Amino acid sequence: MKQWNRWDSSSYGWADAADEYEQLLYESQPLPASDWTHERKVRMLSQMVDYYATHQQADGAIVDPYSEAERYYSTPSYALAAAVLVSTGREELIDSAASALTHSIELLVSGRTPDQHPDFFIVMIMGAYRILKGRMPEQAERWRQALATIEPEETYLFTMSKMKNPNRMINWNAIMLSGEVIRQAEGIASHDTTWIDDYLQKYHLPRFTSLGWYEDGPLDRPNSPFAYDIATRYHLGVMMLSGYAGTTAHALQTRLQHGAMSSLLTLSPLGELPPRGRSAQHQWNEAAAAFVFTIQAQQAYADGALQWAGAFRRAADKTWAAIEKWQSSEGYVQIVRNHFSAEQRHGYEVYSNHTTYNLWTAAALAYTLWYEQPEEITPYPIPAELGSRTLQADGWFETVFSSVPDQQIVIHTALNDPYMIPGIARIQRTGLHANLATSSSGHRDQGFTEFSAGDIVPLSYIPAWQTADNIWHHLAEGIPTAVPFDRDAGVDPSDGGGSYRIEQSSTTTAHNQFAIRWQGPLQGVNQVVATYEQSPGHIVVTYEVSTNPEAKSNTSTEQLKQIGAWIPLFLSDGQEYSTIKTERIDRSLVATQTEQSIPALDRADKTPLSSATMIEQEQVEVITVTYRDQSIRIIPITPEATITFPDEANQVASRNGLLRGARIEAKGSRISFEIFL
């Protein structure tokens, strides 16, 4: 890798993938100038802040219009976002921002933070303080005096003094440390970083994987949500920019760079982060990523790595755009990517609140704007737009990513996690609505997540099989574990004897193929092999189940009655329903229509279909899903396969709304189908 200053790839887990992308990047052409200008971003943030200004009380507090109370860290988030807007020229917001800041400081130093979340306050308070102090010197002195009374081990909740448990030094503690570094930089606290170094060295650096991802949760059993990876890296990035230079600074900076690269390599073509674990599909995921990508773009630009800078710049723009799609005319955003009303809390976590997560999103975007430099960085294609690759997550993240130009699939692999079931959880393609081919799956256990409609059913693109007793089983049914599922702690992926590995992986410029072999004490079988082949606009999936001769099983494949494939069909976003229909049509017509719908550039390095499609069938049964004037088709390849719609999956809850489950069924132990996007 042609390294720019401050980038160290020597210990990076995906160095080869980064090198391959870099070669494509240097051969690519720059893209047109971005329409995501600084002014456009300020307007978007202004709309969010202006909406919540109408919910500010006389004492400065921001009250949630649905729970009718001040929730979590809404008020300091508002203070920061409003203060950043003041710095852009919105001087009329200064009194509102100052009032929110005063109230937030009073809550923090008096131990009265709403919902007991003091650890989140300080990084937002200090951001607002830095901006407003020069404009309001008399008030700033009172703020300063109050902030000087903070004793970290007593003021905050997630400290060793309070928790006395290393496993509890999670993202909360890192967020608090980020704010404390700013307090030191402002001369309000001692400049001694020894205690901060100690926390970082003992409890946070060990959580980073070789890919720079932060594993949140207990140290011995992290649950590793992607949301809390990006949120922690965002805060630690603020800490680094605020002047942290302690003993862990170099190691931490390297890990943050690696994490930024991994987020770039796995960002969807629509600008969304991967869905895994709690708080997935919440808008603040992409707001934190916007900060991470923006800072990395500026570092690369300063070092003369213009193509890398352009790729990170485009990634940042895509995350802004992903959020804007869900911004209402009133200014707030749908905090989870569906159109159910905020009162219904569909897809919310138990701790999600409309005001909290709108304003957390606003605060992260505000910090991004605050640190954004004026240089005009020319955009370049991100990895999801350039080349093909299959990547396996490390640590406890249990996810596989596969992309071809402008298209990505995300597969979860753990066999024993009822909150994140195995199978394809997401398919996204440029130009198609993110929900059309599904962006999140169902659940076996809803964990933290609340739904206002639909049933809790473990539905994703997964293999199924019917045993001799006429019972249908599937991969997401799970395997028994020694330790019961705990939504806070997560599960050890190996608990219960399940495992997986990637096989037969091959890629070309615009095509890839790979197989995942799952093994474990499944119902009736010991092995499931899923083969995935994709090119732009087209995905072929094949499932095969068998009994491993070396493993004990109560059922042989000869006793299997049928093989099946569950298909999650997007049903409703809470505002609009899709149209789902099946019909029998001529196969040659399918191929012709598909070729016509895929641009010539996409077809250049694309096999005609898959070898699996070359079967002697004049007509095939087709599922067509049409949503917001866009369609996808799912077509069985296996001869004489049938399509059913089992009652138990008529309406399945997902974060994006409702899914409907279809099952393709056939005789034997092997089944194939294809998806036309």
XYZ file of C-alpha atoms in Angstrom:
677
model
C 0.000 0.000 0.000
C 1.260 3.449 -0.910
C 1.078 4.821 2.578
C 0.225 8.378 3.391
C 1.538 9.915 6.564
C -0.165 8.624 9.695
C -1.468 5.494 7.930
C 0.079 2.223 9.115
C -1.116 -0.921 7.343
C 1.436 -3.303 8.836
C -0.982 -4.785 11.352
C -4.209 -4.187 9.460
C -6.332 -7.308 9.032
C -7.617 -6.472 5.553
C -4.370 -5.027 4.164
C -4.647 -7.113 0.977
C -8.196 -5.934 0.319
C -7.138 -2.336 0.928
C -4.211 -2.766 -1.483
C -6.444 -4.231 -4.187
C -8.957 -1.434 -3.789
C -6.149 1.136 -3.849
C -4.982 -0.149 -7.226
C -8.503 0.190 -8.615
C -8.798 3.600 -6.994
C -5.646 4.893 -8.700
C -6.917 3.574 -12.034
C -10.358 5.154 -11.594
C -11.517 8.558 -12.720
C -12.537 11.345 -10.334
C -16.247 11.847 -9.911
C -18.139 15.104 -10.471
C -17.908 17.666 -7.693
C -20.094 16.727 -4.751
C -23.386 18.530 -4.241
C -22.955 17.900 -0.513
C -21.492 21.315 0.127
C -20.814 22.756 3.553
C -23.839 25.012 3.078
C -26.134 22.086 2.313
C -24.989 20.274 5.446
C -25.566 23.396 7.540
C -29.104 23.687 6.151
C -29.854 20.072 7.035
C -28.567 20.534 10.581
C -30.461 23.831 10.892
C -33.749 22.127 10.076
C -33.168 19.585 12.839
C -32.201 22.198 15.425
C -35.021 24.566 14.484
C -37.578 21.814 15.034
C -36.311 21.032 18.530
C -35.951 24.701 19.445
C -39.749 24.682 19.569
C -39.555 22.054 22.332
C -37.149 24.009 24.538
C -38.447 24.972 27.964
C -37.811 28.183 29.880
C -34.995 26.546 31.860
C -33.224 25.485 28.652
C -34.305 21.826 28.730
C -35.431 20.059 25.553
C -38.542 17.979 26.226
C -39.452 14.958 24.153
C -42.867 15.581 22.548
C -43.883 11.927 22.897
C -42.717 10.907 26.361
C -43.301 14.519 27.522
C -40.104 14.571 29.566
C -36.475 15.557 29.198
C -34.756 12.371 28.087
C -31.174 11.190 28.364
C -28.692 13.641 26.791
C -31.090 15.494 24.479
C -30.350 18.907 25.989
C -26.524 18.858 25.793
C -26.839 17.428 22.263
C -29.009 20.388 21.371
C -26.562 22.787 23.025
C -23.698 21.490 20.893
C -25.650 21.450 17.618
C -27.070 24.942 18.198
C -23.636 26.277 19.190
C -22.071 24.953 15.988
C -24.826 26.676 14.022
C -24.023 29.891 15.895
C -20.440 29.521 14.652
C -21.764 29.322 11.062
C -23.620 32.639 11.434
C -26.892 31.662 13.135
C -26.352 34.257 15.870
C -30.054 34.266 16.718
C -29.544 30.828 18.290
C -26.959 31.979 20.823
C -29.358 32.481 23.732
C -31.070 29.155 23.058
C -27.737 27.326 22.868
C -26.446 29.031 26.022
C -29.627 28.234 27.926
C -29.351 24.555 26.989
C -25.679 24.550 27.959
C -26.341 26.150 31.355
C -29.097 23.648 32.100
C -26.933 20.702 31.000
C -24.024 21.767 33.225
C -26.343 22.181 36.189
C -27.753 18.690 35.677
C -24.308 17.127 35.372
C -22.608 18.728 38.360
C -25.644 18.196 40.601
C -26.017 14.516 39.682
C -29.465 14.957 38.138
C -28.957 13.901 34.517
C -32.139 12.408 33.027
C -32.233 8.623 32.830
C -28.879 8.442 34.657
C -26.648 9.139 31.652
C -24.007 11.565 32.965
C -21.174 9.967 30.985
C -22.628 11.270 27.702
C -22.968 14.880 28.816
C -19.409 16.140 29.072
C -18.240 15.706 25.464
C -21.235 17.687 24.194
C -21.059 20.259 26.966
C -17.403 20.951 26.268
C -18.005 21.245 22.537
C -20.671 23.888 23.105
C -18.526 25.617 25.743
C -15.570 25.995 23.365
C -17.740 27.778 20.825
C -19.791 29.975 23.139
C -17.204 31.015 25.725
C -15.741 33.839 23.634
C -19.153 35.210 22.770
C -20.457 35.224 26.363
C -17.425 35.805 28.644
C -19.332 36.515 31.854
C -21.560 33.462 31.461
C -18.531 31.439 30.393
C -16.823 32.133 33.718
C -19.813 30.712 35.587
C -19.792 27.677 33.313
C -16.098 27.246 33.941
C -16.461 27.404 37.698
C -19.209 24.801 37.665
C -17.284 22.485 35.332
C -14.230 22.725 37.571
C -16.157 20.933 40.346
C -16.358 17.685 38.380
C -14.582 14.698 39.902
C -14.650 12.040 37.161
C -14.693 8.967 39.390
C -17.638 10.389 41.307
C -19.522 12.387 38.679
C -19.757 9.664 36.056
C -21.381 6.263 36.253
C -19.164 3.932 34.196
C -15.976 4.234 36.204
C -14.055 1.594 38.116
C -14.854 3.425 41.346
C -18.547 2.907 40.701
C -18.686 -0.346 38.722
C -15.665 -2.167 40.144
C -15.896 -4.403 37.105
C -13.605 -4.276 34.037
C -16.365 -5.772 31.891
C -18.431 -2.622 32.422
C -15.802 -0.266 31.037
C -17.650 -0.079 27.736
C -18.515 2.726 25.300
C -19.876 4.915 28.121
C -16.451 5.127 29.717
C -14.746 5.976 26.411
C -17.307 8.708 25.727
C -16.663 10.235 29.131
C -12.891 10.168 28.571
C -13.357 12.056 25.314
C -15.100 14.905 27.101
C -12.575 14.915 29.913
C -9.720 15.456 27.449
C -11.488 18.603 26.220
C -11.941 19.737 29.820
C -8.189 19.333 30.259
C -7.481 21.152 26.995
C -9.579 24.074 28.226
C -7.556 24.252 31.439
C -10.561 23.361 33.578
C -9.106 20.053 34.801
C -5.611 18.852 35.621
C -3.445 18.150 32.565
C -2.331 14.858 34.074
C -3.466 12.171 31.626
C -2.286 9.240 33.720
C -5.767 8.136 34.738
C -7.045 8.499 31.161
C -4.058 6.535 29.840
C -4.830 3.803 32.347
C -8.443 3.432 31.253
C -7.499 3.428 27.579
C -4.656 0.952 27.991
C -6.468 -1.531 30.218
C -10.033 -1.442 28.984
C -10.305 0.103 25.522
C -7.272 -0.750 23.405
C -7.877 -4.497 24.066
C -11.344 -4.158 22.557
C -10.063 -3.223 19.093
C -9.777 -6.014 16.516
C -7.143 -6.184 13.808
C -9.665 -4.371 11.603
C -9.888 -1.439 13.997
C -13.419 -2.320 15.086
C -14.362 -1.704 18.714
C -15.995 -4.682 20.452
C -18.515 -3.308 22.920
C -19.894 -5.441 25.736
C -18.205 -7.563 28.408
C -14.507 -8.120 27.717
C -14.934 -11.894 27.948
C -18.107 -12.023 25.824
C -18.545 -8.820 23.799
C -21.806 -8.469 21.892
C -20.087 -6.284 19.291
C -22.851 -4.150 17.733
C -21.621 -2.169 14.750
C -23.505 0.848 16.132
C -21.389 0.986 19.281
C -18.221 0.350 17.336
C -18.756 3.477 15.218
C -20.096 5.548 18.133
C -17.030 4.794 20.252
C -14.602 5.473 17.420
C -16.352 8.771 16.718
C -15.902 9.916 20.316
C -12.306 8.748 20.489
C -11.713 10.649 17.260
C -13.028 13.816 18.904
C -10.656 13.092 21.780
C -7.651 12.826 19.460
C -8.556 16.075 17.692
C -8.929 17.758 21.073
C -5.265 17.237 21.825
C -4.941 13.890 23.576
C -1.229 13.027 23.567
C -0.974 10.460 26.358
C 0.888 7.175 26.345
C -1.713 5.374 24.215
C -2.076 8.146 21.606
C -0.082 6.465 18.829
C -1.656 3.034 19.309
C -5.116 4.552 19.493
C -4.595 6.633 16.363
C -3.522 3.531 14.427
C -6.621 1.639 15.524
C -8.885 4.534 14.570
C -7.311 4.636 11.107
C -7.809 0.904 10.687
C -11.430 1.229 11.800
C -12.032 4.020 9.297
C -10.633 1.814 6.520
C -12.862 -1.101 7.560
C -15.922 1.147 7.618
C -15.008 2.380 4.138
C -14.593 -1.166 2.804
C -17.960 -2.267 4.231
C -20.088 0.836 3.639
C -23.063 -0.053 1.458
C -23.459 1.630 -1.944
C -26.352 3.552 -0.361
C -24.164 4.921 2.435
C -25.410 2.697 5.254
C -23.329 0.945 7.900
C -23.767 -2.818 8.405
C -26.766 -3.997 10.451
C -25.629 -5.997 13.446
C -26.720 -5.892 17.064
C -28.577 -3.282 19.042
C -29.202 0.202 17.641
C -28.787 -0.996 14.049
C -30.711 1.016 11.433
C -30.697 4.079 13.719
C -29.724 7.266 11.887
C -27.016 8.150 14.374
C -24.893 5.260 13.072
C -24.341 7.130 9.826
C -23.934 10.473 11.634
C -20.987 9.032 13.580
C -19.602 7.567 10.353
C -19.835 10.973 8.665
C -17.417 12.304 11.285
C -15.038 9.343 10.940
C -14.939 9.578 7.141
C -14.602 13.364 7.113
C -11.608 13.370 9.440
C -9.910 10.563 7.517
C -10.504 12.407 4.239
C -8.857 15.521 5.631
C -5.849 13.617 6.943
C -5.331 11.904 3.590
C -5.769 15.203 1.756
C -3.208 16.926 3.973
C -0.746 14.137 3.191
C -1.289 14.406 -0.561
C -3.201 11.121 -0.961
C -5.882 12.752 -3.085
C -7.631 9.595 -4.299
C -7.941 8.226 -0.783
C -9.142 11.618 0.403
C -11.747 11.590 -2.360
C -12.969 8.116 -1.441
C -13.408 9.043 2.217
C -15.047 12.315 1.180
C -17.562 10.428 -0.977
C -18.228 7.987 1.871
C -18.983 10.918 4.181
C -21.319 12.441 1.606
C -23.164 9.160 1.229
C -23.769 8.924 4.980
C -25.200 12.461 5.014
C -27.443 11.488 2.100
C -28.551 8.269 3.836
C -29.800 10.332 6.782
C -31.383 13.078 4.674
C -33.624 10.523 2.935
C -35.427 10.106 6.243
C -35.689 13.776 7.198
C -39.243 15.074 7.443
C -40.501 18.413 6.176
C -40.690 19.527 9.828
C -36.953 18.952 10.200
C -36.676 15.881 12.433
C -35.606 12.489 11.081
C -37.230 9.098 11.465
C -34.706 7.811 14.005
C -35.114 4.240 12.705
C -35.451 3.612 8.986
C -39.190 3.081 8.735
C -42.227 5.342 8.443
C -44.151 4.225 11.518
C -44.991 7.189 13.720
C -42.720 8.026 16.625
C -45.517 7.187 19.045
C -45.538 3.604 17.782
C -41.800 3.113 18.478
C -41.516 0.460 15.783
C -37.969 -0.839 15.565
C -36.902 1.349 18.477
C -34.724 -0.061 21.201
C -36.061 0.128 24.743
C -33.823 3.173 25.255
C -34.573 4.883 21.917
C -36.360 8.200 22.107
C -37.369 10.560 19.345
C -35.694 13.635 20.827
C -32.612 11.827 22.137
C -31.618 10.140 18.907
C -32.560 13.008 16.642
C -30.372 15.309 18.711
C -27.552 12.772 19.158
C -27.558 12.559 15.354
C -27.541 16.355 15.167
C -24.657 16.566 17.646
C -22.502 14.109 15.677
C -23.215 15.992 12.463
C -22.419 19.230 14.278
C -19.026 17.958 15.415
C -18.401 16.890 11.809
C -19.141 20.417 10.584
C -17.055 21.955 13.361
C -13.966 20.016 12.339
C -14.618 20.091 8.597
C -11.935 21.969 6.663
C -12.763 24.249 3.719
C -10.633 22.336 1.177
C -12.573 21.138 -1.848
C -11.767 17.411 -2.001
C -12.583 15.791 -5.344
C -14.704 12.658 -4.812
C -13.558 9.196 -5.945
C -15.534 5.928 -5.935
C -15.905 4.093 -2.651
C -15.169 0.325 -2.500
C -18.852 -0.616 -2.916
C -18.765 1.162 -6.282
C -15.444 -0.197 -7.499
C -14.367 -3.816 -7.948
C -15.534 -6.976 -6.202
C -14.558 -8.491 -2.885
C -15.680 -10.842 -0.143
C -14.597 -9.914 3.369
C -14.934 -11.767 6.655
C -15.219 -9.770 9.865
C -12.861 -10.594 12.704
C -13.407 -10.733 16.454
C -16.977 -11.360 17.566
C -18.667 -9.468 14.733
C -19.726 -12.670 12.906
C -20.473 -11.015 9.557
C -19.474 -11.577 5.928
C -19.580 -8.800 3.326
C -19.671 -9.399 -0.390
C -19.830 -6.711 -3.040
C -19.689 -6.161 -6.769
C -19.861 -2.685 -8.317
C -22.822 -0.775 -6.833
C -24.184 -3.819 -4.989
C -23.595 -5.409 -1.595
C -24.881 -8.342 0.420
C -24.338 -8.710 4.173
C -24.512 -12.148 5.785
C -24.638 -12.915 9.488
C -23.036 -16.183 10.493
C -23.607 -17.015 14.191
C -25.810 -20.079 14.677
C -26.642 -19.390 18.315
C -27.512 -15.688 18.459
C -31.291 -15.224 18.472
C -30.905 -11.458 18.134
C -28.799 -11.629 14.945
C -29.853 -14.706 13.008
C -27.723 -16.294 10.243
C -28.297 -15.736 6.535
C -28.424 -12.755 4.201
C -29.571 -9.828 6.308
C -29.150 -7.111 3.686
C -29.087 -6.668 -0.074
C -28.567 -3.145 -1.364
C -27.977 -1.805 -4.859
C -27.405 1.708 -6.170
C -30.631 3.181 -7.506
C -32.915 0.897 -5.527
C -34.639 1.779 -2.272
C -32.672 0.407 0.677
C -35.673 -1.567 1.955
C -36.688 -3.202 -1.325
C -34.530 -6.330 -1.114
C -34.491 -5.934 2.695
C -32.008 -4.090 4.888
C -32.634 -5.981 8.114
C -33.972 -9.382 9.045
C -36.427 -10.728 11.588
C -35.358 -12.018 15.013
C -35.701 -15.162 17.078
C -35.468 -13.050 20.246
C -36.176 -9.344 19.896
C -33.647 -8.436 22.582
C -33.701 -4.688 23.120
C -35.958 -4.017 20.151
C -39.599 -2.985 20.344
C -42.144 -3.468 17.559
C -45.645 -2.101 17.217
C -46.704 -4.586 14.543
C -45.735 -7.993 13.209
C -44.631 -11.238 14.787
C -41.173 -12.120 16.088
C -39.995 -14.643 13.499
C -36.356 -15.423 12.570
C -36.707 -14.516 8.903
C -33.841 -13.826 6.511
C -32.551 -15.425 3.316
C -31.861 -18.811 4.942
C -31.948 -22.528 4.035
C -34.744 -24.765 5.359
C -35.389 -28.494 5.314
C -38.313 -30.784 6.104
C -37.614 -33.939 8.066
C -39.465 -37.237 7.881
C -41.837 -36.147 10.644
C -43.097 -33.375 8.303
C -41.575 -30.632 10.466
C -39.802 -27.781 8.717
C -36.504 -26.606 10.209
C -34.179 -23.798 9.180
C -30.731 -22.428 9.853
C -31.979 -19.613 12.100
C -33.677 -22.097 14.432
C -30.470 -21.987 16.393
C -28.502 -24.499 18.430
C -28.622 -25.137 22.194
C -26.049 -23.185 24.191
C -24.565 -23.728 27.633
C -25.038 -20.053 28.528
C -28.557 -18.633 28.012
C -28.892 -15.676 25.674
C -28.353 -12.364 27.450
C -29.154 -9.250 25.441
C -26.547 -7.229 27.373
C -23.729 -9.758 27.207
C -24.441 -11.437 23.898
C -23.291 -14.968 23.135
C -20.036 -16.739 22.416
C -20.382 -17.770 18.740
C -18.805 -21.158 19.479
C -21.102 -21.959 22.413
C -23.149 -25.014 21.486
C -20.733 -26.356 18.914
C -21.625 -24.250 15.897
C -19.014 -23.038 13.441
C -18.652 -21.707 9.917
C -15.990 -21.114 7.306
C -15.781 -19.470 3.893
C -14.931 -21.734 0.966
C -14.555 -21.469 -2.825
C -14.120 -17.720 -2.866
C -13.302 -16.182 -6.246
C -13.723 -12.711 -7.718
C -13.349 -10.824 -10.959
C -13.899 -7.154 -11.653
C -17.683 -7.370 -11.496
C -18.480 -10.855 -10.281
C -17.836 -12.931 -7.195
C -18.699 -16.325 -5.861
C -18.134 -17.935 -2.472
C -19.598 -20.560 -0.191
C -20.200 -20.617 3.543
C -20.190 -23.980 5.296
C -22.075 -24.044 8.595
C -21.603 -27.021 10.916
C -23.234 -27.829 14.204
C -25.886 -29.909 15.966
C -28.753 -28.620 13.838
C -32.176 -30.258 13.757
C -31.881 -33.220 11.399
C -28.638 -32.217 9.676
C -25.063 -31.403 10.646
C -23.937 -29.315 7.697
C -25.389 -26.569 5.559
C -23.483 -25.151 2.610
C -24.709 -21.893 1.098
C -23.159 -20.772 -2.183
C -23.556 -17.150 -3.230
C -22.815 -15.833 -6.697
C -23.418 -12.247 -7.648
C -22.872 -9.810 -10.456
C -24.496 -6.382 -10.809
C -28.257 -6.758 -10.711
C -28.199 -10.512 -10.216
C -27.645 -12.897 -7.297
C -27.762 -16.702 -7.354
C -28.070 -18.610 -4.080
C -27.736 -22.369 -3.634
C -28.323 -24.286 -0.406
C -27.301 -27.869 0.263
C -27.856 -29.747 3.537
C -26.160 -32.955 4.562
C -25.047 -35.117 7.431
C -21.356 -35.019 8.218
C -20.321 -38.703 8.544
C -17.957 -37.781 11.376
C -20.674 -36.108 13.430
C -23.528 -37.699 15.332
C -26.976 -37.117 13.902
C -30.403 -38.567 14.464
C -31.410 -37.990 10.874
C -29.699 -38.849 7.612
C -30.206 -36.870 4.427
C -32.139 -39.839 3.044
C -34.803 -39.099 5.672
C -35.195 -35.516 4.530
C -38.483 -35.008 2.712
C -37.779 -31.610 1.153
C -35.269 -28.804 0.923
C -36.361 -25.192 1.159
C -35.241 -21.590 1.031
C -36.842 -18.880 3.117
C -37.175 -15.544 1.316
C -37.898 -12.309 3.237
C -40.135 -10.075 1.136
C -40.511 -6.445 2.108
C -44.155 -5.819 3.003
C -44.539 -2.362 4.547
C -42.553 0.563 5.916
C -45.468 1.678 8.092
C -46.630 4.178 5.497
C -46.745 2.293 2.210
C -47.314 -1.370 1.443
C -45.541 -3.239 -1.304
C -47.268 -5.411 -3.885
C -46.229 -9.058 -3.739
C -47.387 -11.377 -6.476
C -46.468 -14.722 -8.000
C -46.938 -15.706 -11.621
C -45.709 -18.253 -14.109
C -43.778 -16.710 -16.968
C -41.442 -17.795 -19.725
C -37.831 -18.102 -18.514
C -36.399 -16.567 -21.666
C -38.568 -13.524 -21.029
C -37.094 -13.193 -17.542
C -33.569 -13.256 -18.913
C -34.377 -10.736 -21.649
C -36.076 -8.304 -19.272
C -33.247 -8.597 -16.787
C -30.540 -7.950 -19.380
C -32.472 -4.888 -20.537
C -32.748 -3.554 -16.987
C -29.017 -3.851 -16.218
C -26.785 -1.128 -17.716
C -24.227 -2.227 -20.304
C -21.364 -1.348 -17.984
C -22.727 -3.786 -15.411
C -22.964 -6.566 -18.000
C -19.417 -6.149 -19.279
C -17.874 -8.659 -16.874
C -20.989 -10.654 -16.124
C -21.713 -14.262 -16.930
C -24.950 -14.635 -18.988
C -26.727 -15.857 -15.892
C -25.402 -18.612 -13.646
C -24.635 -22.098 -14.816
C -27.291 -23.086 -12.286
C -29.931 -21.315 -14.383
C -29.344 -23.400 -17.476
C -32.138 -25.879 -16.929
C -34.785 -27.303 -19.198
C -37.808 -25.327 -18.079
C -39.998 -23.326 -20.413
C -41.909 -21.644 -17.618
C -40.996 -20.743 -14.070
C -42.865 -19.401 -11.085
C -41.722 -15.914 -10.155
C -42.154 -13.741 -7.068
C -42.272 -10.033 -7.855
C -42.073 -7.418 -5.105
C -42.926 -3.841 -6.069
C -42.303 -1.092 -3.555
C -42.360 2.636 -4.209
C -42.370 2.036 -7.976
C -39.350 -0.286 -7.938
C -39.310 -4.066 -8.300
C -37.219 -7.141 -7.642
C -37.836 -10.711 -8.757
C -37.044 -14.000 -7.051
C -37.066 -17.075 -9.280
C -36.539 -20.744 -8.347
C -33.861 -22.484 -10.411
C -34.342 -26.016 -9.093
C -36.717 -27.956 -11.377
C -40.272 -28.448 -10.108
C -39.727 -26.154 -7.138
C -42.836 -24.585 -5.666
C -43.418 -21.329 -3.812
C -45.421 -21.257 -0.581
C -46.350 -18.521 1.878
C -46.436 -20.150 5.336
C -48.911 -18.642 7.787
C -46.306 -18.149 10.512
C -44.535 -15.532 8.387
C -47.455 -13.487 7.083
C -46.337 -10.364 8.946
C -42.847 -10.405 10.426
C -41.448 -7.512 12.450
C -38.204 -5.929 11.287
C -36.594 -2.601 12.055
C -37.573 -1.328 8.618
C -41.227 -2.260 9.013
C -42.870 -5.553 8.106
C -41.669 -8.519 6.091
C -43.598 -11.382 4.560
C -41.948 -14.766 4.343
C -42.048 -16.974 1.260
C -40.524 -20.437 1.099
C -39.280 -22.109 -2.056
C -39.583 -25.896 -1.697
C -38.216 -28.811 -3.702
C -37.406 -32.510 -3.409
C -33.886 -33.514 -2.468
C -31.172 -31.863 -0.427
C -30.153 -29.046 -2.783
C -32.035 -25.964 -3.937
C -31.164 -22.860 -5.950
C -32.877 -19.575 -6.667
C -31.943 -16.263 -8.165
C -32.685 -12.646 -7.329
C -32.976 -10.043 -10.069
C -32.492 -6.488 -8.830
